[in-house]
Amino acid sequence: MILTVTLNTALDLTYRVPALTPHASHRVTQVIERPGGKGLNVARVLGALGHETVATGFAGGATGATLRDLLAATPVRDELVGTAGPTRRTVAVVDTASGDTTQLNEPGPTVTAAEWTAFRTRFAELLDGAAAVALCGSLPPGIHVGAYAELIRLARTAGVPVLLDTSGEPLRRGIAARPDLVKPNAEELAQLTGAREPHRATRDARRRGAHAVISSLGPEGLLAATPEGLWRATPPAAVKGNPTGAGDSAVAGLLSGLVDGTSWPDRLTRAVALSAATVLSPVAGEFDPAAYEELLPRVKVTELPVPS
C-alpha cells in the first residue's frame, strides 16, 4: 500500500460564481465539499488509479468529522489521528467566466505535544507494509519545523521510499534528511537554493540531499534531476481550467510509477498527464479519467544533457 501524510488536513469548499468582482456581493451557483489537504488529494488520486492507499495525519472537531465522513466514501483508508482543535477549512472561489480561482486557506488547529506523539506512533506502525510514503503540505501550528525531517528518518530506517512535498523551512530541513524524492515548484526551489534559473535550482536542490528532485513548472510541465539523468516533461498544449490540486495529482503520478517500478520517463508522463487532467476537471482536485487517457501518449519527455 501507499501511505500519505497530511498533517494539516482541510475541509475543501469550492464556490462557483458567474464572475468574481472585488467589493461586490456574489450569488454562488454551485458548492462542492471534499476532504482536502495535499496528502489527501494525493491519496484520492492514487485510489482512483487503483492503488491501495492509506491516509494519516490529523483531524478534529465538527469540521474534521465532516472530512472523515466524506473520506469514507472514497477508496482511501482513514488512519487519521484526532485533535482537540477543529480541522481548518479552505475556500476556492471559481470565476466561471474567466476560469480563474481565488484560494482562501485557514491556518489549522494547534497540535499538542501529546497529539504529535500519538501521530508518530501511528505513523511508525503504518510504515510496516508500506511500499512508499508521501509527506505533503504545510505544518499546522504547534508542530516543529523539523517534523518532516523526523518522519523521513523514520521512513528511511524502515526501508520505505519517501516523497516530500512542502515548502520553506520544513522543506529545507526535510531535504537534508535525504528523502528519495522532493517535488517543489519553481518559487519554492528559488527560496531554497537562491537560484531563479530552473535547471540550476533543481540540480542545486538535489545536491542538498534529495535522491531526486522534480520541479513543477506549472503549465509548462516538470523538470527532473534524477540519478539516471536530467529530464523535461511537457504537456501537449496549455490547458485552461481550475489548477487546484494539479500539483498533488502530479505527486500521485510520481508515486504510482515509483511503486510500479517504471522508468523515469514513464513516471514523469503519468505525472504531467494527471496534472493536466486535473486542471480540466470540473471539480477542484479531481482528475478527468478520459482526459488522462487521452493525454498520456501525447506528453513529451526529453532527456537533457548533464552539465559538465
mmCIF file of C-alpha atoms in Angstrom, residues 4 15 17 25-26 55 68 83 90 101 106 131 148 152 170 174 177 182 189 225 227 252 273 280 288 293 297-298:
data_model
loop_
_atom_site.group_PDB
_atom_site.id
_atom_site.type_symbol
_atom_site.label_atom_id
_atom_site.label_comp_id
_atom_site.label_asym_id
_atom_site.label_seq_id
_atom_site.Cartn_x
_atom_site.Cartn_y
_atom_site.Cartn_z
ATOM 1 C CA THR A 4 0.136 9.551 2.527
ATOM 2 C CA TYR A 15 -17.737 28.008 -4.698
ATOM 3 C CA VAL A 17 -19.699 32.217 -9.236
ATOM 4 C CA SER A 25 -21.888 40.501 -3.332
ATOM 5 C CA HIS A 26 -21.968 37.243 -5.285
ATOM 6 C CA ALA A 55 -4.147 8.369 4.699
ATOM 7 C CA ARG A 68 -13.812 11.873 7.690
ATOM 8 C CA THR A 83 -7.057 16.549 17.659
ATOM 9 C CA THR A 90 -10.084 26.115 2.624
ATOM 10 C CA THR A 101 -9.595 30.589 -8.977
ATOM 11 C CA GLU A 106 -7.209 28.859 7.200
ATOM 12 C CA ALA A 131 5.544 0.440 -0.422
ATOM 13 C CA TYR A 148 9.175 16.198 8.179
ATOM 14 C CA ILE A 152 11.819 10.984 6.753
ATOM 15 C CA PRO A 170 10.211 22.394 6.584
ATOM 16 C CA GLY A 174 13.453 17.827 5.256
ATOM 17 C CA ALA A 177 17.279 14.203 5.851
ATOM 18 C CA VAL A 182 11.101 16.069 -3.439
ATOM 19 C CA LEU A 189 13.056 25.971 -5.330
ATOM 20 C CA ALA A 225 17.069 15.851 -11.754
ATOM 21 C CA PRO A 227 20.348 9.657 -10.537
ATOM 22 C CA ALA A 252 0.291 10.792 -7.286
ATOM 23 C CA ALA A 273 -0.944 13.805 -17.779
ATOM 24 C CA LEU A 280 -9.546 20.071 -16.973
ATOM 25 C CA ASP A 288 -10.818 13.670 -15.636
ATOM 26 C CA GLU A 293 -6.019 8.512 -21.009
ATOM 27 C CA PRO A 297 0.515 9.241 -25.222
ATOM 28 C CA ARG A 298 0.860 12.949 -26.041
#
